[in-house]
């Protein structure tokens, strides 16, 4: 039951994902959450974010921001990094993910999602059939409704890590 919340990969940062390798394997679009995934909550796009989106354009990778936030916040960030966006996305609803793929001209097999929350970002991507990458939150200072969700997330991530260890041990026995 908890598996529906498990990310495909759990990474430290959105900035450490090997996007070029993913592109070479057929990924053509990346959907991003904004707050605490690319920058701290309500922070403007920084040099690192701008550079990342420049790299996407250079390799021919499509991008789209998918946020539950209001348009002024998402539009300002999208304008600064030069990408498409969807605001008030209603994550974890599948509709926003489907619209993002439509906007990018990609599909489930050629798209990944990168976000920092299990119950909105990852669960929605998983429900949409998209490979999900969970990042560690950039800034521990968060709104109270997110802070409260972090407690059950920690429990789910404990089970997630435990399942990964079990799979590795099982794979090790098969190789022997």
C-alpha positions as a printed NumPy array, in Angstrom:
array([[  0.   ,   0.   ,   0.   ],
       [  2.782,   2.448,   0.835],
       [  4.468,   1.683,  -2.499],
       [  2.157,   4.149,  -4.239],
       [  4.117,   6.902,  -2.465],
       [  7.58 ,   5.519,  -3.212],
       [  9.683,   7.535,  -5.65 ],
       [ 11.51 ,   5.706,  -8.399],
       [ 14.668,   7.437,  -7.165],
       [ 15.417,   9.452,  -4.059],
       [ 18.143,  12.018,  -4.708],
       [ 19.782,  14.708,  -2.671],
       [ 19.118,  17.511,  -5.143],
       [ 17.404,  18.28 ,  -8.437],
       [ 20.766,  19.672,  -9.501],
       [ 22.557,  16.33 ,  -9.177],
       [ 20.357,  14.253, -11.491],
       [ 22.208,  13.056, -14.623],
       [ 19.809,  14.669, -17.103],
       [ 22.166,  14.186, -20.073],
       [ 22.23 ,  10.417, -19.429],
       [ 18.455,  10.378, -19.157],
       [ 18.215,  12.254, -22.451],
       [ 20.474,   9.668, -24.074],
       [ 18.099,   6.965, -22.765],
       [ 15.088,   8.626, -24.403],
       [ 13.78 ,  11.062, -21.786],
       [ 12.615,  14.212, -23.565],
       [ 10.757,  16.123, -20.863],
       [ 11.177,  17.033, -17.21 ],
       [  8.321,  18.285, -15.058],
       [  9.475,  20.169, -11.973],
       [  7.934,  21.308,  -8.76 ],
       [  9.35 ,  24.721,  -7.814],
       [  9.373,  25.477,  -4.091],
       [ 11.927,  23.534,  -2.083],
       [ 12.814,  21.519,  -5.188],
       [ 14.597,  24.166,  -7.274],
       [ 14.779,  27.038,  -4.756],
       [ 13.609,  27.665,  -1.177],
       [  9.915,  28.535,  -0.726],
       [  8.961,  31.784,  -2.446],
       [ 12.561,  32.499,  -3.497],
       [ 13.179,  33.837,  -6.994],
       [ 15.062,  31.812,  -9.578],
       [ 18.753,  31.88 ,  -8.8  ],
       [ 21.783,  31.512, -11.09 ],
       [ 21.867,  27.766, -10.555],
       [ 18.242,  27.356, -11.689],
       [ 18.734,  29.6  , -14.72 ],
       [ 21.844,  27.642, -15.726],
       [ 20.04 ,  24.308, -15.344],
       [ 17.232,  25.357, -17.681],
       [ 19.77 ,  26.737, -20.17 ],
       [ 21.392,  23.29 , -20.183],
       [ 18.017,  21.68 , -20.891],
       [ 17.446,  23.945, -23.867],
       [ 20.955,  23.258, -25.193],
       [ 20.357,  19.497, -25.155],
       [ 16.84 ,  19.76 , -26.592],
       [ 15.044,  18.678, -23.402],
       [ 11.552,  20.095, -22.804],
       [ 10.648,  21.368, -19.332],
       [  7.519,  22.454, -17.514],
       [  6.883,  23.694, -13.988],
       [  3.93 ,  22.06 , -12.246],
       [  2.951,  23.853,  -9.07 ],
       [ -0.004,  24.075,  -6.729],
       [  0.988,  27.69 ,  -6.147],
       [ -0.707,  30.757,  -7.639],
       [  0.131,  32.123, -11.072],
       [  2.162,  35.19 , -10.008],
       [  4.652,  32.981,  -8.165],
       [  4.933,  30.308, -10.855],
       [  4.892,  32.725, -13.821],
       [  7.698,  34.836, -12.352],
       [  9.898,  31.799, -11.798],
       [  9.075,  30.335, -15.226],
       [  9.883,  33.655, -16.893],
       [ 13.245,  33.85 , -15.155],
       [ 14.308,  30.345, -16.23 ],
       [ 12.526,  30.374, -19.6  ],
       [ 10.124,  27.459, -19.328],
       [  6.464,  26.575, -19.62 ],
       [  4.352,  26.313, -16.493],
       [  1.092,  25.164, -14.971],
       [ -0.123,  26.833, -11.785],
       [ -2.792,  25.69 ,  -9.316],
       [ -2.121,  22.217, -10.696],
       [ -4.116,  20.344,  -8.067],
       [ -1.343,  17.826,  -7.39 ],
       [ -1.637,  14.9  ,  -6.799],
       [ -4.354,  14.939,  -9.463],
       [ -3.182,  13.302, -12.686],
       [ -4.672,  16.128, -14.787],
       [ -1.785,  18.536, -14.229],
       [  0.815,  15.93 , -15.136],
       [ -1.102,  15.04 , -18.311],
       [ -1.374,  18.709, -19.255],
       [  2.362,  19.231, -18.647],
       [  3.177,  16.32 , -20.968],
       [  0.797,  17.719, -23.571],
       [  2.437,  21.156, -23.346],
       [  5.895,  19.584, -23.719],
       [  4.874,  17.141, -26.463],
       [  6.03 ,  14.155, -24.403],
       [  4.397,  11.055, -22.939],
       [  4.748,   8.814, -19.884],
       [  7.683,   6.94 , -21.359],
       [  9.649,  10.065, -22.238],
       [  8.948,  12.184, -19.156],
       [ 10.233,  12.318, -15.586],
       [  9.025,  14.326, -12.624],
       [ 11.219,  15.977,  -9.959],
       [  9.77 ,  17.21 ,  -6.662],
       [ 10.292,  17.316,  -2.895],
       [  6.993,  16.011,  -1.478],
       [  5.65 ,  12.465,  -1.398],
       [  1.931,  13.165,  -0.985],
       [  1.615,  15.666,  -3.808],
       [  4.59 ,  15.449,  -6.168],
       [  5.599,  11.793,  -6.117],
       [  2.168,  10.297,  -5.598],
       [  0.758,  12.337,  -8.466],
       [  3.615,  11.403, -10.807],
       [  3.271,   7.738,  -9.88 ],
       [ -0.484,   7.866, -10.495],
       [  0.207,   9.466, -13.891],
       [  2.649,   6.67 , -14.759],
       [  5.684,   8.972, -14.811],
       [  9.054,   8.098, -13.293],
       [  9.322,  10.155, -10.106],
       [ 12.445,  11.609,  -8.519],
       [ 12.12 ,  12.75 ,  -4.914],
       [ 14.591,  15.408,  -3.782],
       [ 15.506,  16.389,  -0.286],
       [ 13.898,  19.733,   0.58 ],
       [ 16.295,  22.628,  -0.031],
       [ 15.26 ,  24.562,   3.072],
       [ 13.93 ,  23.083,   6.32 ],
       [ 11.896,  26.264,   6.928],
       [  8.464,  25.456,   5.498],
       [  4.819,  26.373,   5.85 ],
       [  3.037,  24.57 ,   8.694],
       [  0.871,  22.397,   6.422],
       [  4.03 ,  21.043,   4.777],
       [  5.861,  20.593,   8.086],
       [  2.972,  18.424,   9.305],
       [  3.176,  16.244,   6.167],
       [  6.899,  15.684,   6.677],
       [  6.264,  13.437,   9.698],
       [  4.316,  10.726,   7.846],
       [  6.708,  11.188,   4.9  ],
       [  9.598,  10.193,   7.18 ],
       [  7.802,   6.986,   8.089],
       [  7.089,   6.143,   4.453],
       [ 10.701,   6.879,   3.513],
       [ 11.863,   4.512,   6.251],
       [  9.812,   1.723,   4.655],
       [ 11.029,   2.8  ,   1.193],
       [ 14.698,   2.5  ,   2.229],
       [ 13.968,  -0.82 ,   3.899],
       [ 12.394,  -2.152,   0.68 ],
       [ 15.449,  -1.016,  -1.291],
       [ 17.762,  -2.902,   1.072],
       [ 15.584,  -5.984,   0.699],
       [ 15.719,  -5.785,  -3.106],
       [ 19.508,  -5.375,  -3.056],
       [ 19.915,  -8.367,  -0.773],
       [ 17.61 , -10.437,  -2.971],
       [ 19.522,  -9.377,  -6.113],
       [ 22.8  , -10.286,  -4.385],
       [ 21.543, -13.805,  -3.651],
       [ 20.52 , -14.298,  -7.294],
       [ 24.025, -13.358,  -8.48 ],
       [ 25.693, -15.852,  -6.142]])
